[in-house]
Amino acid sequence: MTPDPTLAALRAAAARTLDPQRSVQAALNAMGFVQADPIRAPARAQDLTLMARVPGYRAGDLERLYPTLDAEEDMLPNYGFMPRAVQALLHPREVPPTRLEAAHPDLLPEVRAAVQGREEVHPREVALRLGQGRTVNAWGGQSSATTRALDVLHRRGELRVTRRVGGVRLYGPAPHLRALRGSLLPEPERLRGVVHLLARLYGPLPQASLGYLIGLSHYGLPHLLPQLRAAFRQALRDDLRSARVDGLTYVWLPGQDPAQAPAPRGVRIVNPFDPLVWDRRRFAHLHGWTYRFEAYTPAPKRQFGYYALPVLHAGRAVGWANLSVQGGQLHTDLGLVPGVRQTGTFTRSLDRELDRWRAFLGLEGPGDAVHTAPSQPVPPTQP
């Protein structure tokens, strides 16, 4: 009988997500999904995720290369980037009527007419032509109603994102999704594919966390959520391996055996949406403290910082860093969990990691000094 994995083995298995990939396309293929976020601190989450895996990656490479990649922007558990083979698991997608349509019942047909026959349109062009008002967007900010209408048509598979200009999505026709309607993948294959993708990308992880990801995937499969939950239960019976560790049931796919994972080495700084740290339940269990994303927390109540990046040493989260570019230099504010010592090995590895960040951001010369805050209590572990 195989013994249950240790916390160290689970940390090592989780760290395999950082295995280097030879190109941006290889990273997208290996991961299947890269979550996007609009905050730049010091770069967008999708760039930070790919920088952690693609040697030589530079901020903005995904946006620059996107038109040449087998890649699409779409929703799965969140908004992000995926290969077309993954997008094919999500379409045809049936999206219920939106509040936008209730408020502007003629808007979607007008936007369809405005983009018909165009290879690519900028949201500003459509807004100028139709002159609609403003509404709340998916990020909680304000955007024009016509831009929201383009988003709705994109989510329904009528349009695709052709590229971005300065972070703004441009839209065009999506013939590859229209073709799917004539040659549907079998529903069980689509559902099993989504469950396996989530388990592979975020695993090994607690079973409850995978269940949460399945629930979030109503964004990608709004019309198939009950069937997706059933496919998850089927996978627990037939496909996934499991073990109880400190009272938590962990699950993983064959091929993710924690006992086979090599011990991670060095310092890595990752973004809050990276699959390595995305699941806060797993983070607290594996590392013994609770990390919080505080970008939307009032400044006086923040403990870690606006966009604190988890810092891992040899696979274990030992603190966090707030990175910013000031005067053309990388400024680093480092916080460490009580009891963590800045040994020579740690400091040298941290310096190498920060050099990688400087190259990623296109900064020349040495960075500013690393400012280390005194160790302070961290939030207690939450089950």
Coordinates of C-alpha atoms in Angstrom, one line a residue:
M1 CA 0.0 0.0 0.0
T2 CA 1.4 3.4 -1.0
P3 CA 1.8 5.7 2.0
D4 CA 0.0 9.0 2.0
P5 CA 2.1 11.9 0.7
T6 CA 3.9 14.3 3.0
L7 CA 3.4 18.0 3.0
A8 CA 6.9 18.3 1.5
A9 CA 6.0 15.9 -1.3
L10 CA 2.8 17.8 -2.0
R11 CA 4.7 21.1 -2.2
A12 CA 7.2 19.5 -4.6
A13 CA 4.4 18.2 -6.8
A14 CA 2.7 21.6 -6.9
A15 CA 5.9 23.3 -7.9
R16 CA 6.1 21.2 -11.0
T17 CA 3.8 23.7 -12.6
L18 CA 6.8 26.0 -12.8
D19 CA 8.8 23.6 -15.0
P20 CA 10.3 25.7 -17.8
Q21 CA 8.7 25.6 -21.3
R22 CA 10.5 26.3 -24.6
S23 CA 8.1 29.0 -25.8
V24 CA 4.9 30.9 -25.1
Q25 CA 2.9 28.4 -27.2
A26 CA 4.4 25.5 -25.4
A27 CA 3.5 27.0 -22.0
L28 CA -0.1 27.6 -23.2
N29 CA -0.3 24.1 -24.4
A30 CA 1.1 22.6 -21.2
M31 CA -1.1 24.7 -18.9
G32 CA -4.3 24.8 -20.9
F33 CA -5.4 28.1 -19.3
V34 CA -3.6 31.3 -18.1
Q35 CA -5.7 33.6 -16.0
A36 CA -5.8 37.3 -17.0
D37 CA -6.0 40.3 -14.7
P38 CA -5.8 44.0 -15.7
I39 CA -3.7 45.2 -12.7
R40 CA -0.1 46.1 -13.6
A41 CA 2.0 45.7 -10.5
P42 CA 4.5 45.7 -12.0
A43 CA 3.0 43.8 -15.0
R44 CA -0.3 42.0 -15.8
A45 CA -0.9 38.6 -14.2
Q46 CA -0.9 36.8 -17.6
D47 CA 2.6 38.1 -18.3
L48 CA 3.8 37.3 -14.8
T49 CA 2.5 33.7 -15.1
L50 CA 4.3 33.1 -18.4
M51 CA 7.5 34.8 -17.2
A52 CA 7.6 32.2 -14.4
R53 CA 7.7 29.4 -17.0
V54 CA 9.2 30.7 -20.3
P55 CA 12.9 31.6 -20.1
G56 CA 13.6 35.0 -21.7
Y57 CA 10.0 36.0 -21.6
R58 CA 9.5 39.8 -21.6
A59 CA 6.5 41.8 -20.4
G60 CA 4.0 42.2 -23.2
D61 CA 5.2 39.2 -25.2
L62 CA 1.8 37.5 -25.0
E63 CA 0.0 40.6 -26.4
R64 CA 2.7 41.0 -29.1
L65 CA 2.7 37.3 -30.1
Y66 CA -1.1 36.6 -29.7
P67 CA -2.1 37.0 -33.4
T68 CA 0.5 34.4 -34.4
L69 CA -0.4 31.9 -31.6
D70 CA -2.9 29.1 -31.3
A71 CA -4.6 31.1 -28.5
E72 CA -7.9 32.6 -27.7
E73 CA -9.3 34.8 -24.9
D74 CA -12.3 33.2 -23.2
M75 CA -13.8 32.2 -19.9
L76 CA -13.2 29.0 -17.9
P77 CA -13.1 29.3 -14.2
N78 CA -12.1 32.9 -14.8
Y79 CA -11.2 35.1 -17.8
G80 CA -7.9 34.2 -19.5
F81 CA -6.0 32.7 -22.5
M82 CA -6.3 29.2 -23.8
P83 CA -5.4 27.1 -26.9
R84 CA -8.3 26.5 -29.3
A85 CA -8.5 22.9 -28.4
V86 CA -9.4 23.9 -24.9
Q87 CA -11.9 26.5 -26.2
A88 CA -13.5 23.8 -28.2
L89 CA -14.5 22.2 -24.9
L90 CA -16.5 25.3 -24.0
H91 CA -18.5 25.9 -27.2
P92 CA -21.2 26.1 -28.4
R93 CA -22.0 28.1 -25.2
E94 CA -25.5 29.0 -24.3
V95 CA -25.6 32.2 -22.3
P96 CA -28.8 33.4 -20.7
P97 CA -30.1 37.0 -21.5
T98 CA -28.1 39.7 -19.7
R99 CA -29.1 42.8 -17.9
L100 CA -27.5 44.8 -20.7
E101 CA -30.0 43.3 -23.1
A102 CA -32.9 44.1 -20.8
A103 CA -31.7 47.7 -20.6
H104 CA -30.9 48.0 -24.3
P105 CA -33.0 45.5 -26.2
D106 CA -31.9 46.7 -29.6
L107 CA -28.2 47.0 -28.9
L108 CA -26.9 43.5 -29.7
P109 CA -28.5 43.5 -33.2
E110 CA -27.1 46.9 -33.8
V111 CA -23.6 45.9 -32.7
R112 CA -23.8 42.8 -34.9
A113 CA -24.7 45.0 -37.9
A114 CA -21.8 47.3 -37.1
V115 CA -19.2 44.6 -37.1
Q116 CA -20.7 42.5 -40.0
G117 CA -18.2 42.1 -42.8
R118 CA -15.3 43.6 -40.8
E119 CA -12.2 41.6 -40.1
E120 CA -11.5 43.6 -37.0
V121 CA -13.1 46.5 -35.0
H122 CA -12.0 48.6 -32.1
P123 CA -14.7 49.1 -29.4
R124 CA -14.3 52.9 -29.8
E125 CA -15.4 52.7 -33.5
V126 CA -18.5 50.8 -32.5
A127 CA -19.2 53.3 -29.7
L128 CA -18.8 56.3 -32.0
R129 CA -21.1 54.8 -34.5
L130 CA -23.9 53.8 -32.1
G131 CA -23.3 56.3 -29.3
Q132 CA -24.6 54.2 -26.4
G133 CA -24.2 55.1 -22.7
R134 CA -22.1 53.6 -20.0
T135 CA -22.5 50.5 -17.8
V136 CA -20.6 48.5 -15.2
N137 CA -18.0 46.0 -16.7
A138 CA -16.8 42.7 -15.5
W139 CA -14.0 44.2 -13.5
G140 CA -16.3 46.5 -11.5
G141 CA -15.3 49.6 -13.5
Q142 CA -17.2 51.6 -16.2
S143 CA -17.2 50.9 -19.9
S144 CA -19.5 51.8 -22.8
A145 CA -22.6 49.7 -23.4
T146 CA -21.4 48.9 -26.9
T147 CA -18.2 47.5 -25.4
R148 CA -20.2 45.4 -23.1
A149 CA -22.3 44.2 -26.1
L150 CA -19.1 43.2 -27.8
D151 CA -18.1 41.2 -24.7
V152 CA -21.5 39.5 -24.7
L153 CA -21.1 38.5 -28.4
H154 CA -17.6 37.3 -27.6
R155 CA -18.8 35.2 -24.7
R156 CA -21.5 33.6 -26.9
G157 CA -18.9 32.7 -29.5
E158 CA -20.1 35.1 -32.2
L159 CA -16.9 37.1 -32.0
R160 CA -13.3 36.5 -31.0
V161 CA -10.6 38.7 -29.7
T162 CA -8.2 39.3 -32.6
R163 CA -5.5 41.1 -30.6
R164 CA -5.0 43.9 -28.0
V165 CA -3.8 47.4 -28.5
G166 CA -2.5 49.0 -25.4
G167 CA -4.5 46.4 -23.4
V168 CA -7.8 47.2 -25.3
R169 CA -9.4 44.1 -26.9
L170 CA -10.2 44.3 -30.6
Y171 CA -12.8 42.0 -32.0
G172 CA -13.5 40.1 -35.2
P173 CA -15.4 37.1 -36.6
A174 CA -15.0 33.6 -35.0
P175 CA -15.4 31.1 -37.9
H176 CA -13.7 28.4 -35.9
L177 CA -16.4 28.5 -33.3
R178 CA -19.2 28.7 -35.9
A179 CA -17.7 25.5 -37.4
L180 CA -18.0 23.7 -34.0
R181 CA -21.8 23.9 -34.3
G182 CA -21.6 21.5 -37.3
S183 CA -19.2 19.0 -35.6
L184 CA -19.9 19.0 -31.9
L185 CA -17.5 17.2 -29.6
P186 CA -19.5 14.6 -27.5
E187 CA -20.7 16.2 -24.3
P188 CA -19.0 13.6 -22.0
E189 CA -15.7 14.3 -23.8
R190 CA -16.1 18.0 -23.3
L191 CA -17.0 17.7 -19.6
R192 CA -14.3 15.2 -18.8
G193 CA -11.7 17.4 -20.6
V194 CA -12.6 20.4 -18.4
V195 CA -12.4 18.4 -15.2
H196 CA -9.0 16.9 -16.2
L197 CA -7.7 20.3 -17.2
L198 CA -8.5 21.9 -13.9
A199 CA -7.1 19.0 -11.9
R200 CA -3.9 19.0 -13.9
L201 CA -3.4 22.8 -13.8
Y202 CA -4.1 23.3 -10.1
G203 CA -3.3 19.9 -8.7
P204 CA -2.5 18.2 -6.5
L205 CA -5.1 20.1 -4.5
P206 CA -7.8 19.5 -1.9
Q207 CA -10.9 17.8 -3.3
A208 CA -13.0 20.7 -2.0
S209 CA -10.9 23.2 -3.9
L210 CA -11.3 21.3 -7.1
G211 CA -15.0 21.3 -6.5
Y212 CA -14.9 25.1 -6.0
L213 CA -13.1 25.4 -9.4
I214 CA -15.8 23.2 -11.0
G215 CA -18.4 25.6 -9.6
L216 CA -16.5 28.7 -10.9
S217 CA -16.5 27.0 -14.3
H218 CA -20.2 28.1 -14.7
Y219 CA -18.5 31.1 -16.5
G220 CA -17.2 28.8 -19.2
L221 CA -20.1 26.3 -19.3
P222 CA -23.1 28.2 -18.0
H223 CA -25.6 25.8 -19.6
L224 CA -23.8 22.6 -18.5
L225 CA -23.0 23.2 -14.8
P226 CA -25.1 20.3 -13.4
Q227 CA -23.5 18.0 -16.0
L228 CA -20.1 19.3 -15.1
R229 CA -20.6 18.6 -11.4
A230 CA -21.7 15.0 -12.4
A231 CA -18.5 14.6 -14.5
F232 CA -16.5 15.8 -11.5
R233 CA -18.1 13.1 -9.3
Q234 CA -17.4 10.5 -12.0
A235 CA -13.8 11.6 -12.2
L236 CA -13.4 11.2 -8.4
R237 CA -14.6 7.6 -8.8
D238 CA -12.8 6.6 -12.0
D239 CA -9.8 8.9 -12.8
L240 CA -8.4 10.8 -9.9
R241 CA -6.0 9.5 -7.2
S242 CA -6.6 10.7 -3.7
A243 CA -5.1 10.6 -0.2
R244 CA -6.0 12.1 3.3
V245 CA -3.3 14.5 4.5
D246 CA -3.8 16.1 7.9
G247 CA -7.6 15.7 7.6
L248 CA -7.8 17.1 4.0
T249 CA -8.5 14.9 1.0
Y250 CA -6.1 15.7 -1.8
V251 CA -6.8 14.6 -5.4
W252 CA -4.5 14.5 -8.5
L253 CA -4.4 12.9 -11.9
P254 CA -2.2 9.9 -12.7
G255 CA 1.1 11.3 -13.7
Q256 CA 1.0 13.8 -10.9
D257 CA 2.1 11.4 -8.2
P258 CA 3.6 13.5 -5.4
A259 CA 6.1 10.7 -4.5
Q260 CA 7.7 11.2 -8.0
A261 CA 8.2 15.0 -7.8
P262 CA 11.8 16.3 -7.5
A263 CA 12.6 18.6 -4.7
P264 CA 12.3 22.3 -5.8
R265 CA 15.3 24.6 -5.5
G266 CA 16.0 28.3 -5.4
V267 CA 13.8 31.3 -4.8
R268 CA 10.7 32.0 -7.0
I269 CA 8.4 35.1 -6.8
V270 CA 5.0 34.4 -8.4
N271 CA 1.9 36.4 -8.9
P272 CA -1.3 36.0 -6.8
F273 CA -3.2 34.3 -9.7
D274 CA -0.5 31.8 -10.5
P275 CA -1.7 28.2 -10.3
L276 CA 1.0 27.5 -7.8
V277 CA -0.7 29.8 -5.2
W278 CA -4.2 30.4 -6.6
D279 CA -5.9 28.0 -4.1
R280 CA -5.7 29.7 -0.7
R281 CA -6.9 26.5 1.1
R282 CA -3.9 24.6 -0.3
F283 CA -1.6 27.4 0.3
A284 CA -2.5 27.6 4.0
H285 CA -2.2 23.9 4.5
L286 CA 1.1 23.4 2.6
H287 CA 2.9 26.5 4.0
G288 CA 1.3 27.1 7.4
W289 CA 0.1 30.6 7.0
T290 CA -2.7 32.5 5.2
Y291 CA -1.8 34.6 2.2
R292 CA -4.3 37.4 1.3
F293 CA -4.6 39.3 -2.0
E294 CA -5.1 42.9 -0.8
A295 CA -5.5 45.0 -3.9
Y296 CA -9.1 45.7 -3.0
T297 CA -8.5 46.0 0.7
P298 CA -8.4 49.6 2.1
A299 CA -4.7 50.6 2.5
P300 CA -4.8 51.0 6.3
K301 CA -6.0 47.4 6.7
R302 CA -3.4 45.8 4.4
Q303 CA -0.8 43.5 6.0
F304 CA 1.1 42.4 2.9
G305 CA 0.6 45.2 0.4
Y306 CA -1.4 46.3 -2.6
Y307 CA -0.1 43.5 -4.9
A308 CA 2.1 41.3 -2.7
L309 CA 3.7 38.5 -4.6
P310 CA 4.3 35.2 -2.7
V311 CA 8.0 34.3 -2.3
L312 CA 8.9 30.7 -2.3
H313 CA 12.3 29.2 -1.3
A314 CA 12.9 25.5 -2.2
G315 CA 9.1 25.2 -2.8
R316 CA 8.0 26.6 0.5
A317 CA 6.3 30.0 0.8
V318 CA 8.5 32.0 3.1
G319 CA 7.2 35.5 2.6
W320 CA 6.0 38.1 0.1
A321 CA 7.4 40.9 -2.1
N322 CA 6.0 44.1 -3.4
L323 CA 7.8 45.0 -6.6
S324 CA 7.7 48.4 -8.3
V325 CA 9.7 50.3 -10.9
Q326 CA 11.0 53.6 -9.6
G327 CA 13.4 55.8 -11.6
G328 CA 14.1 53.0 -14.0
Q329 CA 15.1 50.6 -11.1
L330 CA 13.3 47.6 -9.6
H331 CA 12.4 48.5 -6.0
T332 CA 11.8 45.5 -3.8
D333 CA 10.0 45.5 -0.4
L334 CA 10.3 42.0 1.1
G335 CA 8.4 40.6 4.0
L336 CA 9.3 37.3 5.6
V337 CA 7.3 34.9 7.8
P338 CA 8.6 34.9 11.4
G339 CA 11.4 32.3 11.8
V340 CA 12.7 32.6 8.2
R341 CA 16.4 33.5 8.1
Q342 CA 18.1 35.3 5.2
T343 CA 20.9 32.9 4.8
G344 CA 23.6 33.4 2.2
T345 CA 22.0 30.7 0.0
F346 CA 18.6 32.5 0.2
T347 CA 20.1 35.9 -0.5
R348 CA 22.0 34.7 -3.6
S349 CA 19.0 32.9 -5.0
L350 CA 16.8 36.0 -4.4
D351 CA 19.3 38.2 -6.2
R352 CA 19.2 35.8 -9.2
E353 CA 15.4 35.8 -9.2
L354 CA 15.3 39.6 -9.1
D355 CA 17.7 39.8 -12.0
R356 CA 15.3 37.7 -13.9
W357 CA 12.5 40.1 -13.1
R358 CA 14.6 43.1 -14.2
A359 CA 15.2 41.4 -17.6
F360 CA 11.5 40.6 -17.8
L361 CA 10.7 44.3 -17.2
G362 CA 13.4 45.6 -19.6
L363 CA 15.4 47.3 -16.8
E364 CA 19.1 47.8 -17.2
G365 CA 21.7 47.8 -14.5
P366 CA 21.4 46.8 -10.9
G367 CA 18.2 47.3 -9.0
D368 CA 17.5 49.3 -5.9
A369 CA 18.4 47.6 -2.6
V370 CA 16.0 45.0 -1.2
H371 CA 14.1 46.5 1.7
T372 CA 13.2 43.8 4.2
A373 CA 10.4 44.6 6.7
P374 CA 10.8 43.2 10.2
S375 CA 9.2 39.8 10.7
Q376 CA 5.6 40.2 11.8
P377 CA 2.8 37.8 12.7
V378 CA 0.9 36.4 9.7
P379 CA -2.8 35.6 9.5
P380 CA -3.5 32.3 11.2
T381 CA -3.9 29.3 9.0
Q382 CA -7.5 28.9 7.9
P383 CA -8.8 25.4 7.1

